[in-house]
mmCIF file of C-alpha atoms in Angstrom:
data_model
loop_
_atom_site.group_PDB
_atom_site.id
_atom_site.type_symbol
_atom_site.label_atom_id
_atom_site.label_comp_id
_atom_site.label_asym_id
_atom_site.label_seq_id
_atom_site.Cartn_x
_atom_site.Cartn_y
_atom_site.Cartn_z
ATOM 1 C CA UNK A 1 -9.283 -38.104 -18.088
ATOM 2 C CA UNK A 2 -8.645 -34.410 -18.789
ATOM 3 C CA UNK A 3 -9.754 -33.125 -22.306
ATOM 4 C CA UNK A 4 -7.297 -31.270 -23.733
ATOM 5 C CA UNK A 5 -8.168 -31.412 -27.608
ATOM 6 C CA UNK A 6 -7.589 -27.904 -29.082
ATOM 7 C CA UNK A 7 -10.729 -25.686 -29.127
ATOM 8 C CA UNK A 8 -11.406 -22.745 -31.596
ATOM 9 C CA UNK A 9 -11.438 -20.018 -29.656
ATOM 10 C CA UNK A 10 -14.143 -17.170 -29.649
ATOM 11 C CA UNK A 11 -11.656 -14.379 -29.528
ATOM 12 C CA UNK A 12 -11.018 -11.882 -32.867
ATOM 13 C CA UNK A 13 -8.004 -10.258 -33.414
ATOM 14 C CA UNK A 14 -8.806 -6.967 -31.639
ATOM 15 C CA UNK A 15 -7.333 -3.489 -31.958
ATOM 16 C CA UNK A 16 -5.097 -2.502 -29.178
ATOM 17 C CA UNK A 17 -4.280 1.151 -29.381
ATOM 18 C CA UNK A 18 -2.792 3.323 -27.206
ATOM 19 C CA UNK A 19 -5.264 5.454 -25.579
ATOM 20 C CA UNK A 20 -5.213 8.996 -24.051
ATOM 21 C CA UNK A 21 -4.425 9.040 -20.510
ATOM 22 C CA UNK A 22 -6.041 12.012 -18.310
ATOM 23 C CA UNK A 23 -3.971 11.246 -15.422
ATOM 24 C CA UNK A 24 -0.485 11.286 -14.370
ATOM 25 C CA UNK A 25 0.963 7.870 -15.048
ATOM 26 C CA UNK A 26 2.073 8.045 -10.920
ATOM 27 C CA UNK A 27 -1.417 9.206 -9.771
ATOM 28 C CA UNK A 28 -3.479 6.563 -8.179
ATOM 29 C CA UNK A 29 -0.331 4.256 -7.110
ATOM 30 C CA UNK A 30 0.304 4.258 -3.635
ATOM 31 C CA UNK A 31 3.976 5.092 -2.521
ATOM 32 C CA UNK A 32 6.818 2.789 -2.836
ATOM 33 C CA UNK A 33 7.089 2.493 1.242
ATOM 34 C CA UNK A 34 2.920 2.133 1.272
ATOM 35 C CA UNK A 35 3.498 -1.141 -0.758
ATOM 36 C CA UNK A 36 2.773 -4.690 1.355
ATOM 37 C CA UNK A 37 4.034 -8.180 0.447
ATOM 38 C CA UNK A 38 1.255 -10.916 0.857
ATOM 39 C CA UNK A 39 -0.464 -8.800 3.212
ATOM 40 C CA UNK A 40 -3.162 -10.783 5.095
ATOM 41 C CA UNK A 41 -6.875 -9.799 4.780
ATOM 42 C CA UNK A 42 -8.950 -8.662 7.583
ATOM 43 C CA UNK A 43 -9.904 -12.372 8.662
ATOM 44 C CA UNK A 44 -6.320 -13.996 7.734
ATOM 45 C CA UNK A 45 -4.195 -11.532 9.611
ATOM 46 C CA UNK A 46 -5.950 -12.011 13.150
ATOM 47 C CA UNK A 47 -5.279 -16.176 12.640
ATOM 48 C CA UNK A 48 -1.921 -15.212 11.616
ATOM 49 C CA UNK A 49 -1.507 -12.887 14.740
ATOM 50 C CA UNK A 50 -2.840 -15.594 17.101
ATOM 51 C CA UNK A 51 -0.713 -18.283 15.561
ATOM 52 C CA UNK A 52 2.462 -16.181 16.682
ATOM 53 C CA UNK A 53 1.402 -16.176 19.866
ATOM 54 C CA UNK A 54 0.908 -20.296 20.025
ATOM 55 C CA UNK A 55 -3.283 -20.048 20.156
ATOM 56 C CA UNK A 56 -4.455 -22.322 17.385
ATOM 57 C CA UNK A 57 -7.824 -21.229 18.419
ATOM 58 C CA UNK A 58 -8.678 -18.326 16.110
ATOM 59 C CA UNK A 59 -7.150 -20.366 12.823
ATOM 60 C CA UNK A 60 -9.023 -23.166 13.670
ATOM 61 C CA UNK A 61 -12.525 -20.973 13.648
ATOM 62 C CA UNK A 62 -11.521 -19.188 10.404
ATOM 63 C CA UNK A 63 -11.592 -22.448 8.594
ATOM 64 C CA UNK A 64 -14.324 -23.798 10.219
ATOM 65 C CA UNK A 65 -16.199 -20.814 8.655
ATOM 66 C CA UNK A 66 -14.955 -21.729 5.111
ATOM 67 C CA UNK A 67 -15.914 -25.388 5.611
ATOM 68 C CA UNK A 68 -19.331 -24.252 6.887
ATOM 69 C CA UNK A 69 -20.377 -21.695 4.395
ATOM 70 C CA UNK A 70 -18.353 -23.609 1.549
ATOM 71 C CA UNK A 71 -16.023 -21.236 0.812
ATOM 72 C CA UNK A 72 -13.613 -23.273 -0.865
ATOM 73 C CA UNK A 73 -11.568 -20.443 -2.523
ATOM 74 C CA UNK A 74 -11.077 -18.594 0.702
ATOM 75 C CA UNK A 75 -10.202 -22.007 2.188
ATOM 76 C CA UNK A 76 -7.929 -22.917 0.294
ATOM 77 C CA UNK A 77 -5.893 -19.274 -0.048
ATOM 78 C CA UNK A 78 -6.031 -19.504 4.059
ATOM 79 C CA UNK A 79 -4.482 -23.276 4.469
ATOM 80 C CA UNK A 80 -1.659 -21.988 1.746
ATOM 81 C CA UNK A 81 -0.760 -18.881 4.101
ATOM 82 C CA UNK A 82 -1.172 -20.880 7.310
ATOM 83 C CA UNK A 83 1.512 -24.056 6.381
ATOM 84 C CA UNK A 84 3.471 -21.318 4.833
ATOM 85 C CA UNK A 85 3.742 -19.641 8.605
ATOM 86 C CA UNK A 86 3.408 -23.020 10.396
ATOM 87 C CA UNK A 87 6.777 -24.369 8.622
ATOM 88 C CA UNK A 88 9.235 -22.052 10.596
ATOM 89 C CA UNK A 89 6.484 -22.113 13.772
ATOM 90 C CA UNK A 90 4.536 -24.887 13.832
ATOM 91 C CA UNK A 91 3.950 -26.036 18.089
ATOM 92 C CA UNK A 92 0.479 -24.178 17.424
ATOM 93 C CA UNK A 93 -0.495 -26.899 14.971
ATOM 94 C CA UNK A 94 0.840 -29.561 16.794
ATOM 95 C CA UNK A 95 -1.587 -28.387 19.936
ATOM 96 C CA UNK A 96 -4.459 -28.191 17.914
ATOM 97 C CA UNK A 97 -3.754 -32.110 16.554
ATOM 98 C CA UNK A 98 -3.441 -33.020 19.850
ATOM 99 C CA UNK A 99 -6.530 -31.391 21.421
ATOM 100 C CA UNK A 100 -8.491 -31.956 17.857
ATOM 101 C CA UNK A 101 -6.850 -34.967 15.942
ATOM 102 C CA UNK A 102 -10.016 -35.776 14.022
ATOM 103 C CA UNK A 103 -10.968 -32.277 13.339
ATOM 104 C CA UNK A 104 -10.729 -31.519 9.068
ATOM 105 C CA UNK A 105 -9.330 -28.144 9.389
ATOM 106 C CA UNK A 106 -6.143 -29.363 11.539
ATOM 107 C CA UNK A 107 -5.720 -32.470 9.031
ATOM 108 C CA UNK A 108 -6.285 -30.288 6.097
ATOM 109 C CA UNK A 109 -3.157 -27.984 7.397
ATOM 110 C CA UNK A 110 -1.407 -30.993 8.888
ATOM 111 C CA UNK A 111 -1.598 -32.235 4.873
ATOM 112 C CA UNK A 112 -0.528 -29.323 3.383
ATOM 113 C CA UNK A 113 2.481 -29.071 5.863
ATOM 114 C CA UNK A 114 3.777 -32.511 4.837
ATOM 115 C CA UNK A 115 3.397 -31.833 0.903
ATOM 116 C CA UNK A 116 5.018 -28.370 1.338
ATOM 117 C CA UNK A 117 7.927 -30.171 3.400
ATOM 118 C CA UNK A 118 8.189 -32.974 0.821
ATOM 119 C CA UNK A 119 7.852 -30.131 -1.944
ATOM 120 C CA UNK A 120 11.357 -28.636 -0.964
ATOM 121 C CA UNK A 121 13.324 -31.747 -0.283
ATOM 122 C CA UNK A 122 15.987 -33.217 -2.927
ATOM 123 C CA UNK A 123 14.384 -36.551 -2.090
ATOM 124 C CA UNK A 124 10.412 -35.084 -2.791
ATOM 125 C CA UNK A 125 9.183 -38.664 -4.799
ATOM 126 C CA UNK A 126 9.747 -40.482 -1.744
ATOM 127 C CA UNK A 127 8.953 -37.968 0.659
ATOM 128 C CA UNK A 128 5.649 -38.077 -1.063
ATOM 129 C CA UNK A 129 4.597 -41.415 -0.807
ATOM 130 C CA UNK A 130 4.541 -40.944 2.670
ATOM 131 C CA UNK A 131 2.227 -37.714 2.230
ATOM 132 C CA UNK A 132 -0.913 -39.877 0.765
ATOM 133 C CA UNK A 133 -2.465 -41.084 3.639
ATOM 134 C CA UNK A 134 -2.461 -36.866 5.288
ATOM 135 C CA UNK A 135 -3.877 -36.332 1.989
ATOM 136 C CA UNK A 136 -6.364 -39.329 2.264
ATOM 137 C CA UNK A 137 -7.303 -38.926 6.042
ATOM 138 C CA UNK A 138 -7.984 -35.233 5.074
ATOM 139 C CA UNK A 139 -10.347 -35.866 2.202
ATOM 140 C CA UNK A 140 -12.394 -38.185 4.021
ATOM 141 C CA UNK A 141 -13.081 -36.115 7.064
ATOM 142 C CA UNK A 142 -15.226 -33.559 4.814
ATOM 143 C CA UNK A 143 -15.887 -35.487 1.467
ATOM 144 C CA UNK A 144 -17.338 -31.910 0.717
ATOM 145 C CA UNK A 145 -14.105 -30.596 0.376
ATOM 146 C CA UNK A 146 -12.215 -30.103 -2.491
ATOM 147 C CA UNK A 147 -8.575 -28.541 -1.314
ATOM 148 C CA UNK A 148 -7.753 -31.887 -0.099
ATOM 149 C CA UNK A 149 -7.777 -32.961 -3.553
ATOM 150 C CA UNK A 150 -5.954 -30.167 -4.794
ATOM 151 C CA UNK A 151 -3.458 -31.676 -2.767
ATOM 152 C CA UNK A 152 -4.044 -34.567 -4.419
ATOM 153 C CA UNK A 153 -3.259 -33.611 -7.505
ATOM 154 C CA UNK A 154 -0.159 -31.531 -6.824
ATOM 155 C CA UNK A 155 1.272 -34.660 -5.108
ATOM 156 C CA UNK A 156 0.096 -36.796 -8.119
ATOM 157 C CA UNK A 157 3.118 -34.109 -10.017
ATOM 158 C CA UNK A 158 5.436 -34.203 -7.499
ATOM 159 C CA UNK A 159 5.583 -38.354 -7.431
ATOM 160 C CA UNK A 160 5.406 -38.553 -11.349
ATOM 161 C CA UNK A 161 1.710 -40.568 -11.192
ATOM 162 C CA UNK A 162 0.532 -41.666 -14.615
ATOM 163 C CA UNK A 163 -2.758 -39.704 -16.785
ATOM 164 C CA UNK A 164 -5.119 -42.178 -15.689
ATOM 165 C CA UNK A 165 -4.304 -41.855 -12.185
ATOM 166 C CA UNK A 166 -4.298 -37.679 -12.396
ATOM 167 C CA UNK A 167 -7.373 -38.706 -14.039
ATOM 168 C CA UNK A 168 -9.092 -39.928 -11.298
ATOM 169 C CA UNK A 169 -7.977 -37.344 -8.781
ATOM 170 C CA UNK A 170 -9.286 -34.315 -11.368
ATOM 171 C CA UNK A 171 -12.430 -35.992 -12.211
ATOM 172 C CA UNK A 172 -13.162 -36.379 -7.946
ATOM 173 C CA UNK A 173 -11.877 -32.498 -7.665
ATOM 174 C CA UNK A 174 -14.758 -31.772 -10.090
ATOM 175 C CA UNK A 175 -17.695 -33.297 -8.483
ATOM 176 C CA UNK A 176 -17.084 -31.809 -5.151
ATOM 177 C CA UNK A 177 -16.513 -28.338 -6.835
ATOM 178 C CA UNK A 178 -16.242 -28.264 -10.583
ATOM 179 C CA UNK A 179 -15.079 -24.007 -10.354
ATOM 180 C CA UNK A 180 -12.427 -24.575 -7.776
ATOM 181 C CA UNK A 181 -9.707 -22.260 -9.118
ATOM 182 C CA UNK A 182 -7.211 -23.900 -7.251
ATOM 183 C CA UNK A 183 -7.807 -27.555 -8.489
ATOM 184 C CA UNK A 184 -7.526 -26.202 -12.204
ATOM 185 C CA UNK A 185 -4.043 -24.486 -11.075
ATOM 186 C CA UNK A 186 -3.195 -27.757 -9.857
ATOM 187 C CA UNK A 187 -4.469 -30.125 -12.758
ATOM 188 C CA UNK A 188 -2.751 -26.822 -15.234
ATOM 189 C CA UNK A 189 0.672 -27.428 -13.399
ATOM 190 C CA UNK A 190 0.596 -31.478 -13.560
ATOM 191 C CA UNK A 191 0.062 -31.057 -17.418
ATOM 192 C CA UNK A 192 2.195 -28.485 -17.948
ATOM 193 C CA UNK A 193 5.072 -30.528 -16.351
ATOM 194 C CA UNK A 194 3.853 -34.117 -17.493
ATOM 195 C CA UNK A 195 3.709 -32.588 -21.504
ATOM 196 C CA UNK A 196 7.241 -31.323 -20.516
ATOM 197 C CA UNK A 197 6.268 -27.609 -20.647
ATOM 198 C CA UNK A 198 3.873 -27.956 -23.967
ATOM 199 C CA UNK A 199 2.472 -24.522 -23.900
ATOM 200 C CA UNK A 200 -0.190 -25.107 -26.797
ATOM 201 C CA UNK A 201 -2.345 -27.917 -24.654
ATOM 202 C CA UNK A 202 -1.499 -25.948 -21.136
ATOM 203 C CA UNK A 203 -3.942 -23.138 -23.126
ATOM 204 C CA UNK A 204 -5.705 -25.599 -24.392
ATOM 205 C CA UNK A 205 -6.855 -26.927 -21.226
ATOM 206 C CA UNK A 206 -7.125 -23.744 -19.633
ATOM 207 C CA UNK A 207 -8.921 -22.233 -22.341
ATOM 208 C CA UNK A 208 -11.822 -24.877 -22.291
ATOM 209 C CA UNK A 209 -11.458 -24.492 -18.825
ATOM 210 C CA UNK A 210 -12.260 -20.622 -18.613
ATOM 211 C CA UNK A 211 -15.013 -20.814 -21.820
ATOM 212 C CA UNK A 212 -16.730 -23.633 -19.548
ATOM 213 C CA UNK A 213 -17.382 -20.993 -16.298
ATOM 214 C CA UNK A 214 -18.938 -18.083 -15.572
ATOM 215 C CA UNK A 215 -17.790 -14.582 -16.337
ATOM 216 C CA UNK A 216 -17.003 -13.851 -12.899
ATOM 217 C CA UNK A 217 -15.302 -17.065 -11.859
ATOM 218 C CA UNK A 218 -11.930 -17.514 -11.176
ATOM 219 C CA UNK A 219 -11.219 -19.732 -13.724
ATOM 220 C CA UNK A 220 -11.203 -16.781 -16.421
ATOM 221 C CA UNK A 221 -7.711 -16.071 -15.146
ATOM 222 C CA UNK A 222 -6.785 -19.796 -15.645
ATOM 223 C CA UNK A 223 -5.908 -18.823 -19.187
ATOM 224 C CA UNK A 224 -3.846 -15.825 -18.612
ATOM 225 C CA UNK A 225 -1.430 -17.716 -15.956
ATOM 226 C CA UNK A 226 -0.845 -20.724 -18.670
ATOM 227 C CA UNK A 227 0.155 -17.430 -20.833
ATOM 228 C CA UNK A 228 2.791 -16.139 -17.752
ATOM 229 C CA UNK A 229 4.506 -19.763 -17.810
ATOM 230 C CA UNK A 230 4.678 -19.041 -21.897
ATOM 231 C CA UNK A 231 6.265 -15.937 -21.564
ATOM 232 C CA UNK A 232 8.127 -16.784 -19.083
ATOM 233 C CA UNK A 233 9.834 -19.864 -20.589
ATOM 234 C CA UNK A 234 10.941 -18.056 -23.653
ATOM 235 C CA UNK A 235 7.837 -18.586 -25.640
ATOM 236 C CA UNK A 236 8.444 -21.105 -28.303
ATOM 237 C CA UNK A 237 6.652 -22.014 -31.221
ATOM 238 C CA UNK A 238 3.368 -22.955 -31.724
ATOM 239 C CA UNK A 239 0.876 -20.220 -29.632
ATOM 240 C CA UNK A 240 -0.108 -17.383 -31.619
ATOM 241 C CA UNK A 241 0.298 -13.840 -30.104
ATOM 242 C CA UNK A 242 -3.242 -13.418 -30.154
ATOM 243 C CA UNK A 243 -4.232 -16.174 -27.821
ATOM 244 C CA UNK A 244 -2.106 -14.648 -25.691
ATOM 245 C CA UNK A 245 -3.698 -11.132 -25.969
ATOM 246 C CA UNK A 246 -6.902 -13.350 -25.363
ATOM 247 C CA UNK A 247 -5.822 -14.552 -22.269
ATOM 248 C CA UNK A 248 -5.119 -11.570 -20.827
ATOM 249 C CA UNK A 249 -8.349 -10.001 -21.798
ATOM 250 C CA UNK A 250 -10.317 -12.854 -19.991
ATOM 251 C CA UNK A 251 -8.331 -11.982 -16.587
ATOM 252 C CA UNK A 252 -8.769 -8.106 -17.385
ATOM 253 C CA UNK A 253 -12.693 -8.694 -17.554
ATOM 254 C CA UNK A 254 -12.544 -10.568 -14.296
ATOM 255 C CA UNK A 255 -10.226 -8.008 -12.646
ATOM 256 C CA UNK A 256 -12.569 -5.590 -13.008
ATOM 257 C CA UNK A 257 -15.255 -7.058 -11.169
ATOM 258 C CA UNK A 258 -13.483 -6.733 -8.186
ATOM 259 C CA UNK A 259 -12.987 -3.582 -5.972
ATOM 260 C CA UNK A 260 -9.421 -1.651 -6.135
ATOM 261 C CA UNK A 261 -7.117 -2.044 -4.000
ATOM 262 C CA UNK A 262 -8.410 -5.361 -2.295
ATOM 263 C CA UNK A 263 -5.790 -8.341 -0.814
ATOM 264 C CA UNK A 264 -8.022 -11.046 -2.304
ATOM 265 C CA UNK A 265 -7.894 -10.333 -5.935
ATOM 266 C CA UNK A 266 -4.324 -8.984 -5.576
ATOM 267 C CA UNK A 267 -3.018 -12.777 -6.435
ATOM 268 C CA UNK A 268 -5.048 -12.342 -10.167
ATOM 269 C CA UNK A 269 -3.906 -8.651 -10.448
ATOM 270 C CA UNK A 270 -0.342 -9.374 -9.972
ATOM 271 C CA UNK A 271 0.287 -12.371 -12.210
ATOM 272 C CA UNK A 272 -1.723 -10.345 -15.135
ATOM 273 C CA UNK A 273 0.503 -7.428 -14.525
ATOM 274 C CA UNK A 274 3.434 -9.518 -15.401
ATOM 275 C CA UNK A 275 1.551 -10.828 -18.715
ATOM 276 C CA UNK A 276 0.552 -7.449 -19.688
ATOM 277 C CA UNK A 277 3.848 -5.826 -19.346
ATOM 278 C CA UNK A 278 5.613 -9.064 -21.322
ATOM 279 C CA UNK A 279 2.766 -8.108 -24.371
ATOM 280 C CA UNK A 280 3.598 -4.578 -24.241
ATOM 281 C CA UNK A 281 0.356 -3.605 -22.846
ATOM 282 C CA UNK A 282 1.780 -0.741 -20.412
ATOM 283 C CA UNK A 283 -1.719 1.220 -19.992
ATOM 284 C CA UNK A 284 -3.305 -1.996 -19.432
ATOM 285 C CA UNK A 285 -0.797 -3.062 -17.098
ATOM 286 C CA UNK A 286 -0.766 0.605 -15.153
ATOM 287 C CA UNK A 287 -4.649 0.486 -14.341
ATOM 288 C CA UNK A 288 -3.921 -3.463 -13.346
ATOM 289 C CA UNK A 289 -1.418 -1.449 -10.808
ATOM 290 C CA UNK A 290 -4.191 0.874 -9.985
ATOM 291 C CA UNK A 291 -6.176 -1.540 -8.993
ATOM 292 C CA UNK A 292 -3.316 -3.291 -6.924
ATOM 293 C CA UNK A 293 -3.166 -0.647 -4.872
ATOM 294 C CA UNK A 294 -0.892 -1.306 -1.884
ATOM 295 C CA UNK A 295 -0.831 -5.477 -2.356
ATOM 296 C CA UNK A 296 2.194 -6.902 -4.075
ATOM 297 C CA UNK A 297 2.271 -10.956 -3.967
ATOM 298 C CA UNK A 298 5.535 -12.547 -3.865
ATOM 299 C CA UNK A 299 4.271 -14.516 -7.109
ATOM 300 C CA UNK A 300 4.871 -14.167 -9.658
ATOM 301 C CA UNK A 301 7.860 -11.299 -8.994
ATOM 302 C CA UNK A 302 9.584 -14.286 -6.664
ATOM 303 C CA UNK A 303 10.615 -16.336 -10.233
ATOM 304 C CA UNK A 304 13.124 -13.239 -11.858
ATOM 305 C CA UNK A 305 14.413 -11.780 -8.354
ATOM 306 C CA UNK A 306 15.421 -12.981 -4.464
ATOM 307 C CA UNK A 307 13.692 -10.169 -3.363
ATOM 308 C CA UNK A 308 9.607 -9.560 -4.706
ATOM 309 C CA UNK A 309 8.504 -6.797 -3.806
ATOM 310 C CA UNK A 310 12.100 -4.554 -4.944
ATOM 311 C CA UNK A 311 11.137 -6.333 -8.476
ATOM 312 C CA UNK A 312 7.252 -5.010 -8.520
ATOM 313 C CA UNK A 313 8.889 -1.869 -7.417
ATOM 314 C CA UNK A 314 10.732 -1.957 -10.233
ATOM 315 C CA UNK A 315 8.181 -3.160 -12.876
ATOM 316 C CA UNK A 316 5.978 -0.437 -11.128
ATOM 317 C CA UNK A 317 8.072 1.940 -12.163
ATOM 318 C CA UNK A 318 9.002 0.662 -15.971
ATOM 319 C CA UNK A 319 5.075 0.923 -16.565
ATOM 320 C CA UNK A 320 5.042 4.602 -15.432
ATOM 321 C CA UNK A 321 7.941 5.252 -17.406
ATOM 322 C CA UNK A 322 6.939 4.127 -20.457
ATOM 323 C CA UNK A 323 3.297 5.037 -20.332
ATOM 324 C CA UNK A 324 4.410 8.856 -19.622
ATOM 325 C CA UNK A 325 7.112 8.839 -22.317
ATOM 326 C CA UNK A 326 4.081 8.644 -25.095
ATOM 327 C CA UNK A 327 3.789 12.362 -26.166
ATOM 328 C CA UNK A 328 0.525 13.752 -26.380
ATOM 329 C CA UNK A 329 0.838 13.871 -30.486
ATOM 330 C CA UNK A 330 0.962 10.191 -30.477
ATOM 331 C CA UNK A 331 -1.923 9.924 -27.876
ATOM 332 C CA UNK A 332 -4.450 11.881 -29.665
ATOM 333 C CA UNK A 333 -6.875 10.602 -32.520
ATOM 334 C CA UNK A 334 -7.710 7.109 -30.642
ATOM 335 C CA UNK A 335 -10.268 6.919 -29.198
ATOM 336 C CA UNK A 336 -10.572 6.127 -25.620
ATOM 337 C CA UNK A 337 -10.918 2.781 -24.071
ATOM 338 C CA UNK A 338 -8.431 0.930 -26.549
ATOM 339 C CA UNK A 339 -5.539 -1.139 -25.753
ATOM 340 C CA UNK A 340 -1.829 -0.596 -25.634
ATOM 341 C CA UNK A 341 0.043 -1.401 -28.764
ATOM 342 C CA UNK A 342 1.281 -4.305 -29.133
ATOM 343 C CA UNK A 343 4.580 -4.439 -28.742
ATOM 344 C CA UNK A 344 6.970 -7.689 -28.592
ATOM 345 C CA UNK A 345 8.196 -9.560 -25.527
ATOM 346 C CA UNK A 346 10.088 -6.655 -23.287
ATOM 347 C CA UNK A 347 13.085 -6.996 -21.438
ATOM 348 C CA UNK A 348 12.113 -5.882 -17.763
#
């Protein structure tokens, strides 16, 4: 079972100041029409392109490549945006289950398919139970694989299964990859809903989780997304500002250590944007949007508008306009590299 006893954390109260900015607040942002939703990398899109035209063939070798070189976080990213296409066109997958039926890609996607379709359906619990043997016949076909069992555990949430069962699941997720950033997302969004949104073990979990991997793991933004679902809820008591502030500096850190303007980090970037701006944080938000580039995802802007990408637009714009209405007066004397102040929860 999951340890979520409270942990004392390693983070001080630090100084967040604002600090002088030598550019314009716009420069570096590409232009409203330059800005993509979800856009596919350079291996995803050609799948994606190929699905659309009914050939299974070039999905089926891009996930054969993860499952070879174990590239479980690439995997697992790639069977997300594949159902996610497959549900309004999915005669491609069917051909490749009937050509390939034991192959572990095709039962991987046919899983995810069937949770996604249960996912959306009034009657989801029962929809469910008729998921687990996908799920099952998907694990055992590579019992290397972990995103099976990130299935696992997000259909453990959807049918309401009980700790020690979620226990089992979690502790099998770890053995076959104990960094897999999207089991923890998985295991963080079955607690989160099984504690009945009880944001003080959610960080909890996720900060052992992130003080337990390396710097440059994805699990250092683990903390940061239990502090979106915070914010977003209308905070509460019991979390103290600066394990939020915490949080976010964890997924700062790891944002860095990928290049600008890159598709794969873009997921990270986006949801620590969001955090950011809710702290107050606007020059730490605008070089997050640097460092976006051109890649809006649809989460986490999909939760406060119908339309994504009009709402990063927007929030785009609020962090220009409120890093450039700081006069120089108030910018000078800090001293560079410091945070922005911290302000209270914004209205954006």
């Amino acid at each position: 079972m999951v340890d979520t006893m409270a942990l004392p954390l390693p983070f001080g109260r630090a100084s967040r100041t604002p600090r002088p900015s030598a550019q314009h607040p716009a420069a570096g942002l590409p232009a409203d029409d330059e800005v993509l939703l979800d856009a596919p990398d350079d291996r995803l899109g050609p799948a994606l392109v190929a699905a659309g035209q009914g050939s299974h063939r070039t999905a089926a070798d891009l996930l054969a490549a993860t499952r070879a070189h174990r590239r479980w976080e690439d995997r697992d990213r790639y069977v997300l945006r594949l159902a996610a296409f497959a549900r309004s066109r999915p005669e491609w997958v069917q051909d490749w289950y009937a050509a390939a039926p034991d192959d572990p890609d095709v039962l991987l996607l046919r899983a995810q398919l069937a949770v996604d379709h249960a996912w959306r359906s009034p009657a989801r619990a029962e929809l469910l139970r008729g998921v687990s043997p996908l799920i099952t016949a998907a694990a055992r076909a590579d019992d290397r694989d972990p995103v099976p069992w990130r299935l696992a555990l997000d259909h453990a949430r959807g049918s309401r299964a009980g700790h020690t069962y979620f226990g089992e699941l979690w502790e099998a997720a770890l053995r076959r990859a104990p960094l897999h950033y999207g089991c923890h997302v998985a295991a963080l969004r079955y607690l989160a809903s099984s504690w009945h949104g009880s944001h003080r073990e959610c960080l909890d979990f996720a900060d052992r989780a992130a003080q337990d991997s390396p710097a440059d793991s994805l699990v250092q933004a683990l903390p940061a997304r239990a502090a979106l679902a915070y914010l977003h809820d209308g905070c509460g008591p019991g979390v103290p500002p600066e394990r939020l502030h915490a949080a976010a500096d964890r997924a700062v850190a790891l944002s860095a250590r990928f290049p600008a303007a890159d598709p794969w980090p873009a997921a990270v970037r986006n949801k620590l944007t969001y955090v950011l701006v809710e702290l107050g944080r606007w020059d730490d938000a605008l070089d997050q949007l640097r460092l976006i580039g051109p890649y809006a995802t649809s989460y986490p802007w999909s939760r406060f508008a119908e339309d994504p990408l009009s709402r990063f637009l927007e929030v785009r714009h609020q962090v220009r306009r409120h890093v450039g209405s700081v006069t120089a007066p108030e910018r000078s004397g800090h001293p560079p590299g410091g945070r922005a102040g911290r302000a209270g929860r914004r209205d954006h």
